[in-house]
């Protein structure tokens, strides 16, 4: 028997409507009942996994492109924090190529653009949104926060 089953969310665990269907839930629960460990691996943050955690117990979550791992109670196994110098280096590359960047941590998000694609996603998942021109304006926040980033290349 396969001991660990890992799935992404979008287009894998979630259907084309972005939903987790009952047949999939039953299959995962049956797999777990037979001793299997189920893990979600996603580029999203832990708050984007609520659809899974509200319906399936004992899931391990690998979030933010591997920067953090949580149990079903949203308790962190580990969190890799980005160093301020790395964040600023990413920002400089983004500026160089004119690519907007979104850094997010627990309940806060910083965006270097006012593009709707970033702002709308942020409004759905975060309590506070901070548009900034340069990330060095908020660099100290990054030192003590679970940060990951996303880029939108159009």
mmCIF file with all atom_site columns, N, CA and C in Angstrom, residues 8-62:
data_model
loop_
_atom_site.group_PDB
_atom_site.id
_atom_site.type_symbol
_atom_site.label_atom_id
_atom_site.label_alt_id
_atom_site.label_comp_id
_atom_site.label_asym_id
_atom_site.label_entity_id
_atom_site.label_seq_id
_atom_site.pdbx_PDB_ins_code
_atom_site.Cartn_x
_atom_site.Cartn_y
_atom_site.Cartn_z
_atom_site.occupancy
_atom_site.B_iso_or_equiv
_atom_site.pdbx_formal_charge
_atom_site.auth_seq_id
_atom_site.auth_comp_id
_atom_site.auth_asym_id
_atom_site.auth_atom_id
_atom_site.pdbx_PDB_model_num
ATOM 1   N N  . UNK A 1 8  ? -1.946  18.292 -5.135  1.00 0.00 ? 8  UNK A N  1
ATOM 2   C CA . UNK A 1 8  ? -2.111  19.734 -5.280  1.00 0.00 ? 8  UNK A CA 1
ATOM 3   C C  . UNK A 1 8  ? -3.615  20.025 -5.126  1.00 0.00 ? 8  UNK A C  1
ATOM 4   N N  . UNK A 1 9  ? -3.970  21.285 -5.103  1.00 0.00 ? 9  UNK A N  1
ATOM 5   C CA . UNK A 1 9  ? -5.383  21.661 -4.985  1.00 0.00 ? 9  UNK A CA 1
ATOM 6   C C  . UNK A 1 9  ? -6.027  21.917 -6.340  1.00 0.00 ? 9  UNK A C  1
ATOM 7   N N  . UNK A 1 10 ? -5.563  22.939 -7.036  1.00 0.00 ? 10 UNK A N  1
ATOM 8   C CA . UNK A 1 10 ? -6.213  23.411 -8.257  1.00 0.00 ? 10 UNK A CA 1
ATOM 9   C C  . UNK A 1 10 ? -6.077  22.417 -9.402  1.00 0.00 ? 10 UNK A C  1
ATOM 10  N N  . UNK A 1 11 ? -7.226  21.967 -9.913  1.00 0.00 ? 11 UNK A N  1
ATOM 11  C CA . UNK A 1 11 ? -7.226  21.059 -11.052 1.00 0.00 ? 11 UNK A CA 1
ATOM 12  C C  . UNK A 1 11 ? -6.799  19.649 -10.700 1.00 0.00 ? 11 UNK A C  1
ATOM 13  N N  . UNK A 1 12 ? -6.530  19.398 -9.443  1.00 0.00 ? 12 UNK A N  1
ATOM 14  C CA . UNK A 1 12 ? -6.126  18.060 -8.997  1.00 0.00 ? 12 UNK A CA 1
ATOM 15  C C  . UNK A 1 12 ? -7.121  17.588 -7.941  1.00 0.00 ? 12 UNK A C  1
ATOM 16  N N  . UNK A 1 13 ? -7.010  18.100 -6.746  1.00 0.00 ? 13 UNK A N  1
ATOM 17  C CA . UNK A 1 13 ? -7.964  17.755 -5.696  1.00 0.00 ? 13 UNK A CA 1
ATOM 18  C C  . UNK A 1 13 ? -9.296  18.474 -5.921  1.00 0.00 ? 13 UNK A C  1
ATOM 19  N N  . UNK A 1 14 ? -9.221  19.745 -6.299  1.00 0.00 ? 14 UNK A N  1
ATOM 20  C CA . UNK A 1 14 ? -10.432 20.507 -6.611  1.00 0.00 ? 14 UNK A CA 1
ATOM 21  C C  . UNK A 1 14 ? -10.816 20.270 -8.059  1.00 0.00 ? 14 UNK A C  1
ATOM 22  N N  . UNK A 1 15 ? -12.110 20.221 -8.318  1.00 0.00 ? 15 UNK A N  1
ATOM 23  C CA . UNK A 1 15 ? -12.571 20.042 -9.692  1.00 0.00 ? 15 UNK A CA 1
ATOM 24  C C  . UNK A 1 15 ? -12.473 21.357 -10.466 1.00 0.00 ? 15 UNK A C  1
ATOM 25  N N  . UNK A 1 16 ? -12.982 21.365 -11.681 1.00 0.00 ? 16 UNK A N  1
ATOM 26  C CA . UNK A 1 16 ? -12.871 22.553 -12.543 1.00 0.00 ? 16 UNK A CA 1
ATOM 27  C C  . UNK A 1 16 ? -13.624 23.763 -11.987 1.00 0.00 ? 16 UNK A C  1
ATOM 28  N N  . UNK A 1 17 ? -14.526 23.534 -11.042 1.00 0.00 ? 17 UNK A N  1
ATOM 29  C CA . UNK A 1 17 ? -15.257 24.629 -10.408 1.00 0.00 ? 17 UNK A CA 1
ATOM 30  C C  . UNK A 1 17 ? -14.568 25.094 -9.115  1.00 0.00 ? 17 UNK A C  1
ATOM 31  N N  . UNK A 1 18 ? -13.425 24.490 -8.807  1.00 0.00 ? 18 UNK A N  1
ATOM 32  C CA . UNK A 1 18 ? -12.716 24.849 -7.585  1.00 0.00 ? 18 UNK A CA 1
ATOM 33  C C  . UNK A 1 18 ? -13.334 24.251 -6.338  1.00 0.00 ? 18 UNK A C  1
ATOM 34  N N  . UNK A 1 19 ? -14.032 23.133 -6.499  1.00 0.00 ? 19 UNK A N  1
ATOM 35  C CA . UNK A 1 19 ? -14.721 22.505 -5.373  1.00 0.00 ? 19 UNK A CA 1
ATOM 36  C C  . UNK A 1 19 ? -14.176 21.109 -5.101  1.00 0.00 ? 19 UNK A C  1
ATOM 37  N N  . UNK A 1 20 ? -14.328 20.685 -3.870  1.00 0.00 ? 20 UNK A N  1
ATOM 38  C CA . UNK A 1 20 ? -13.944 19.349 -3.430  1.00 0.00 ? 20 UNK A CA 1
ATOM 39  C C  . UNK A 1 20 ? -15.209 18.512 -3.384  1.00 0.00 ? 20 UNK A C  1
ATOM 40  N N  . UNK A 1 21 ? -15.306 17.504 -4.264  1.00 0.00 ? 21 UNK A N  1
ATOM 41  C CA . UNK A 1 21 ? -16.562 16.757 -4.340  1.00 0.00 ? 21 UNK A CA 1
ATOM 42  C C  . UNK A 1 21 ? -16.606 15.597 -3.340  1.00 0.00 ? 21 UNK A C  1
ATOM 43  N N  . UNK A 1 22 ? -17.813 15.113 -3.077  1.00 0.00 ? 22 UNK A N  1
ATOM 44  C CA . UNK A 1 22 ? -18.043 14.075 -2.061  1.00 0.00 ? 22 UNK A CA 1
ATOM 45  C C  . UNK A 1 22 ? -17.340 12.758 -2.395  1.00 0.00 ? 22 UNK A C  1
ATOM 46  N N  . UNK A 1 23 ? -17.278 12.402 -3.664  1.00 0.00 ? 23 UNK A N  1
ATOM 47  C CA . UNK A 1 23 ? -16.623 11.154 -4.058  1.00 0.00 ? 23 UNK A CA 1
ATOM 48  C C  . UNK A 1 23 ? -15.135 11.200 -3.689  1.00 0.00 ? 23 UNK A C  1
ATOM 49  N N  . UNK A 1 24 ? -14.506 12.329 -3.924  1.00 0.00 ? 24 UNK A N  1
ATOM 50  C CA . UNK A 1 24 ? -13.092 12.502 -3.572  1.00 0.00 ? 24 UNK A CA 1
ATOM 51  C C  . UNK A 1 24 ? -12.911 12.446 -2.065  1.00 0.00 ? 24 UNK A C  1
ATOM 52  N N  . UNK A 1 25 ? -13.794 13.093 -1.326  1.00 0.00 ? 25 UNK A N  1
ATOM 53  C CA . UNK A 1 25 ? -13.709 13.081 0.142   1.00 0.00 ? 25 UNK A CA 1
ATOM 54  C C  . UNK A 1 25 ? -13.811 11.654 0.667   1.00 0.00 ? 25 UNK A C  1
ATOM 55  N N  . UNK A 1 26 ? -14.768 10.884 0.162   1.00 0.00 ? 26 UNK A N  1
ATOM 56  C CA . UNK A 1 26 ? -14.925 9.488  0.606   1.00 0.00 ? 26 UNK A CA 1
ATOM 57  C C  . UNK A 1 26 ? -13.675 8.667  0.291   1.00 0.00 ? 26 UNK A C  1
ATOM 58  N N  . UNK A 1 27 ? -13.092 8.874  -0.878  1.00 0.00 ? 27 UNK A N  1
ATOM 59  C CA . UNK A 1 27 ? -11.886 8.128  -1.258  1.00 0.00 ? 27 UNK A CA 1
ATOM 60  C C  . UNK A 1 27 ? -10.714 8.461  -0.331  1.00 0.00 ? 27 UNK A C  1
ATOM 61  N N  . UNK A 1 28 ? -10.554 9.724  -0.005  1.00 0.00 ? 28 UNK A N  1
ATOM 62  C CA . UNK A 1 28 ? -9.461  10.130 0.895   1.00 0.00 ? 28 UNK A CA 1
ATOM 63  C C  . UNK A 1 28 ? -9.673  9.542  2.284   1.00 0.00 ? 28 UNK A C  1
ATOM 64  N N  . UNK A 1 29 ? -10.887 9.622  2.796   1.00 0.00 ? 29 UNK A N  1
ATOM 65  C CA . UNK A 1 29 ? -11.175 9.071  4.129   1.00 0.00 ? 29 UNK A CA 1
ATOM 66  C C  . UNK A 1 29 ? -10.961 7.557  4.162   1.00 0.00 ? 29 UNK A C  1
ATOM 67  N N  . UNK A 1 30 ? -11.340 6.851  3.116   1.00 0.00 ? 30 UNK A N  1
ATOM 68  C CA . UNK A 1 30 ? -11.117 5.402  3.038   1.00 0.00 ? 30 UNK A CA 1
ATOM 69  C C  . UNK A 1 30 ? -9.618  5.104  3.021   1.00 0.00 ? 30 UNK A C  1
ATOM 70  N N  . UNK A 1 31 ? -8.869  5.881  2.263   1.00 0.00 ? 31 UNK A N  1
ATOM 71  C CA . UNK A 1 31 ? -7.407  5.729  2.209   1.00 0.00 ? 31 UNK A CA 1
ATOM 72  C C  . UNK A 1 31 ? -6.802  5.924  3.607   1.00 0.00 ? 31 UNK A C  1
ATOM 73  N N  . UNK A 1 32 ? -7.256  6.967  4.319   1.00 0.00 ? 32 UNK A N  1
ATOM 74  C CA . UNK A 1 32 ? -6.762  7.234  5.668   1.00 0.00 ? 32 UNK A CA 1
ATOM 75  C C  . UNK A 1 32 ? -7.149  6.117  6.637   1.00 0.00 ? 32 UNK A C  1
ATOM 76  N N  . UNK A 1 33 ? -8.356  5.590  6.525   1.00 0.00 ? 33 UNK A N  1
ATOM 77  C CA . UNK A 1 33 ? -8.814  4.506  7.390   1.00 0.00 ? 33 UNK A CA 1
ATOM 78  C C  . UNK A 1 33 ? -7.956  3.264  7.234   1.00 0.00 ? 33 UNK A C  1
ATOM 79  N N  . UNK A 1 34 ? -7.357  3.106  6.057   1.00 0.00 ? 34 UNK A N  1
ATOM 80  C CA . UNK A 1 34 ? -6.481  1.964  5.788   1.00 0.00 ? 34 UNK A CA 1
ATOM 81  C C  . UNK A 1 34 ? -5.018  2.261  6.111   1.00 0.00 ? 34 UNK A C  1
ATOM 82  N N  . UNK A 1 35 ? -4.771  3.368  6.837   1.00 0.00 ? 35 UNK A N  1
ATOM 83  C CA . UNK A 1 35 ? -3.420  3.669  7.312   1.00 0.00 ? 35 UNK A CA 1
ATOM 84  C C  . UNK A 1 35 ? -2.634  4.645  6.460   1.00 0.00 ? 35 UNK A C  1
ATOM 85  N N  . UNK A 1 36 ? -3.219  5.173  5.415   1.00 0.00 ? 36 UNK A N  1
ATOM 86  C CA . UNK A 1 36 ? -2.512  6.109  4.548   1.00 0.00 ? 36 UNK A CA 1
ATOM 87  C C  . UNK A 1 36 ? -2.468  7.517  5.119   1.00 0.00 ? 36 UNK A C  1
ATOM 88  N N  . UNK A 1 37 ? -1.418  8.236  4.797   1.00 0.00 ? 37 UNK A N  1
ATOM 89  C CA . UNK A 1 37 ? -1.267  9.634  5.181   1.00 0.00 ? 37 UNK A CA 1
ATOM 90  C C  . UNK A 1 37 ? -1.567  10.485 3.955   1.00 0.00 ? 37 UNK A C  1
ATOM 91  N N  . UNK A 1 38 ? -2.465  11.446 4.110   1.00 0.00 ? 38 UNK A N  1
ATOM 92  C CA . UNK A 1 38 ? -2.830  12.320 3.005   1.00 0.00 ? 38 UNK A CA 1
ATOM 93  C C  . UNK A 1 38 ? -2.256  13.705 3.233   1.00 0.00 ? 38 UNK A C  1
ATOM 94  N N  . UNK A 1 39 ? -1.589  14.237 2.202   1.00 0.00 ? 39 UNK A N  1
ATOM 95  C CA . UNK A 1 39 ? -0.970  15.556 2.277   1.00 0.00 ? 39 UNK A CA 1
ATOM 96  C C  . UNK A 1 39 ? -1.419  16.415 1.113   1.00 0.00 ? 39 UNK A C  1
ATOM 97  N N  . UNK A 1 40 ? -1.663  17.682 1.400   1.00 0.00 ? 40 UNK A N  1
ATOM 98  C CA . UNK A 1 40 ? -1.925  18.680 0.372   1.00 0.00 ? 40 UNK A CA 1
ATOM 99  C C  . UNK A 1 40 ? -0.641  19.481 0.187   1.00 0.00 ? 40 UNK A C  1
ATOM 100 N N  . UNK A 1 41 ? -0.169  19.596 -1.038  1.00 0.00 ? 41 UNK A N  1
ATOM 101 C CA . UNK A 1 41 ? 1.001   20.417 -1.356  1.00 0.00 ? 41 UNK A CA 1
ATOM 102 C C  . UNK A 1 41 ? 0.539   21.509 -2.308  1.00 0.00 ? 41 UNK A C  1
ATOM 103 N N  . UNK A 1 42 ? 0.704   22.749 -1.889  1.00 0.00 ? 42 UNK A N  1
ATOM 104 C CA . UNK A 1 42 ? 0.170   23.856 -2.679  1.00 0.00 ? 42 UNK A CA 1
ATOM 105 C C  . UNK A 1 42 ? 1.044   25.092 -2.565  1.00 0.00 ? 42 UNK A C  1
ATOM 106 N N  . UNK A 1 43 ? 0.977   25.915 -3.552  1.00 0.00 ? 43 UNK A N  1
ATOM 107 C CA . UNK A 1 43 ? 1.637   27.206 -3.487  1.00 0.00 ? 43 UNK A CA 1
ATOM 108 C C  . UNK A 1 43 ? 0.844   28.195 -2.658  1.00 0.00 ? 43 UNK A C  1
ATOM 109 N N  . UNK A 1 44 ? -0.383  27.847 -2.363  1.00 0.00 ? 44 UNK A N  1
ATOM 110 C CA . UNK A 1 44 ? -1.252  28.724 -1.584  1.00 0.00 ? 44 UNK A CA 1
ATOM 111 C C  . UNK A 1 44 ? -0.843  28.737 -0.113  1.00 0.00 ? 44 UNK A C  1
ATOM 112 N N  . UNK A 1 45 ? -1.429  29.663 0.640   1.00 0.00 ? 45 UNK A N  1
ATOM 113 C CA . UNK A 1 45 ? -1.190  29.710 2.075   1.00 0.00 ? 45 UNK A CA 1
ATOM 114 C C  . UNK A 1 45 ? -2.197  28.820 2.791   1.00 0.00 ? 45 UNK A C  1
ATOM 115 N N  . UNK A 1 46 ? -2.018  28.636 4.073   1.00 0.00 ? 46 UNK A N  1
ATOM 116 C CA . UNK A 1 46 ? -2.869  27.727 4.854   1.00 0.00 ? 46 UNK A CA 1
ATOM 117 C C  . UNK A 1 46 ? -4.330  28.161 4.837   1.00 0.00 ? 46 UNK A C  1
ATOM 118 N N  . UNK A 1 47 ? -4.598  29.451 4.712   1.00 0.00 ? 47 UNK A N  1
ATOM 119 C CA . UNK A 1 47 ? -5.977  29.933 4.723   1.00 0.00 ? 47 UNK A CA 1
ATOM 120 C C  . UNK A 1 47 ? -6.748  29.493 3.491   1.00 0.00 ? 47 UNK A C  1
ATOM 121 N N  . UNK A 1 48 ? -6.036  29.160 2.417   1.00 0.00 ? 48 UNK A N  1
ATOM 122 C CA . UNK A 1 48 ? -6.689  28.687 1.193   1.00 0.00 ? 48 UNK A CA 1
ATOM 123 C C  . UNK A 1 48 ? -7.028  27.199 1.245   1.00 0.00 ? 48 UNK A C  1
ATOM 124 N N  . UNK A 1 49 ? -6.731  26.532 2.342   1.00 0.00 ? 49 UNK A N  1
ATOM 125 C CA . UNK A 1 49 ? -7.001  25.097 2.454   1.00 0.00 ? 49 UNK A CA 1
ATOM 126 C C  . UNK A 1 49 ? -8.239  24.795 3.291   1.00 0.00 ? 49 UNK A C  1
ATOM 127 N N  . UNK A 1 50 ? -8.975  25.811 3.675   1.00 0.00 ? 50 UNK A N  1
ATOM 128 C CA . UNK A 1 50 ? -10.133 25.621 4.562   1.00 0.00 ? 50 UNK A CA 1
ATOM 129 C C  . UNK A 1 50 ? -11.168 24.658 3.988   1.00 0.00 ? 50 UNK A C  1
ATOM 130 N N  . UNK A 1 51 ? -11.336 24.654 2.679   1.00 0.00 ? 51 UNK A N  1
ATOM 131 C CA . UNK A 1 51 ? -12.308 23.762 2.070   1.00 0.00 ? 51 UNK A CA 1
ATOM 132 C C  . UNK A 1 51 ? -11.955 22.300 2.347   1.00 0.00 ? 51 UNK A C  1
ATOM 133 N N  . UNK A 1 52 ? -10.668 22.010 2.442   1.00 0.00 ? 52 UNK A N  1
ATOM 134 C CA . UNK A 1 52 ? -10.222 20.655 2.759   1.00 0.00 ? 52 UNK A CA 1
ATOM 135 C C  . UNK A 1 52 ? -10.304 20.418 4.263   1.00 0.00 ? 52 UNK A C  1
ATOM 136 N N  . UNK A 1 53 ? -9.706  21.320 5.040   1.00 0.00 ? 53 UNK A N  1
ATOM 137 C CA . UNK A 1 53 ? -9.630  21.098 6.491   1.00 0.00 ? 53 UNK A CA 1
ATOM 138 C C  . UNK A 1 53 ? -10.989 21.081 7.167   1.00 0.00 ? 53 UNK A C  1
ATOM 139 N N  . UNK A 1 54 ? -11.979 21.716 6.572   1.00 0.00 ? 54 UNK A N  1
ATOM 140 C CA . UNK A 1 54 ? -13.319 21.709 7.168   1.00 0.00 ? 54 UNK A CA 1
ATOM 141 C C  . UNK A 1 54 ? -14.062 20.402 6.892   1.00 0.00 ? 54 UNK A C  1
ATOM 142 N N  . UNK A 1 55 ? -13.519 19.567 5.979   1.00 0.00 ? 55 UNK A N  1
ATOM 143 C CA . UNK A 1 55 ? -14.244 18.359 5.581   1.00 0.00 ? 55 UNK A CA 1
ATOM 144 C C  . UNK A 1 55 ? -13.465 17.065 5.754   1.00 0.00 ? 55 UNK A C  1
ATOM 145 N N  . UNK A 1 56 ? -12.140 17.168 5.909   1.00 0.00 ? 56 UNK A N  1
ATOM 146 C CA . UNK A 1 56 ? -11.309 15.974 6.063   1.00 0.00 ? 56 UNK A CA 1
ATOM 147 C C  . UNK A 1 56 ? -10.338 16.204 7.220   1.00 0.00 ? 56 UNK A C  1
ATOM 148 N N  . UNK A 1 57 ? -10.321 15.275 8.170   1.00 0.00 ? 57 UNK A N  1
ATOM 149 C CA . UNK A 1 57 ? -9.413  15.369 9.315   1.00 0.00 ? 57 UNK A CA 1
ATOM 150 C C  . UNK A 1 57 ? -8.058  14.756 8.978   1.00 0.00 ? 57 UNK A C  1
ATOM 151 N N  . UNK A 1 58 ? -7.088  15.053 9.818   1.00 0.00 ? 58 UNK A N  1
ATOM 152 C CA . UNK A 1 58 ? -5.760  14.438 9.762   1.00 0.00 ? 58 UNK A CA 1
ATOM 153 C C  . UNK A 1 58 ? -5.056  14.580 8.413   1.00 0.00 ? 58 UNK A C  1
ATOM 154 N N  . UNK A 1 59 ? -5.087  15.788 7.889   1.00 0.00 ? 59 UNK A N  1
ATOM 155 C CA . UNK A 1 59 ? -4.389  16.096 6.643   1.00 0.00 ? 59 UNK A CA 1
ATOM 156 C C  . UNK A 1 59 ? -3.152  16.914 6.990   1.00 0.00 ? 59 UNK A C  1
ATOM 157 N N  . UNK A 1 60 ? -2.052  16.638 6.306   1.00 0.00 ? 60 UNK A N  1
ATOM 158 C CA . UNK A 1 60 ? -0.837  17.427 6.445   1.00 0.00 ? 60 UNK A CA 1
ATOM 159 C C  . UNK A 1 60 ? -0.831  18.426 5.288   1.00 0.00 ? 60 UNK A C  1
ATOM 160 N N  . UNK A 1 61 ? -0.458  19.679 5.572   1.00 0.00 ? 61 UNK A N  1
ATOM 161 C CA . UNK A 1 61 ? -0.471  20.729 4.549   1.00 0.00 ? 61 UNK A CA 1
ATOM 162 C C  . UNK A 1 61 ? 0.931   21.268 4.321   1.00 0.00 ? 61 UNK A C  1
ATOM 163 N N  . UNK A 1 62 ? 1.414   21.166 3.087   1.00 0.00 ? 62 UNK A N  1
ATOM 164 C CA . UNK A 1 62 ? 2.672   21.767 2.666   1.00 0.00 ? 62 UNK A CA 1
ATOM 165 C C  . UNK A 1 62 ? 2.270   22.997 1.856   1.00 0.00 ? 62 UNK A C  1
#
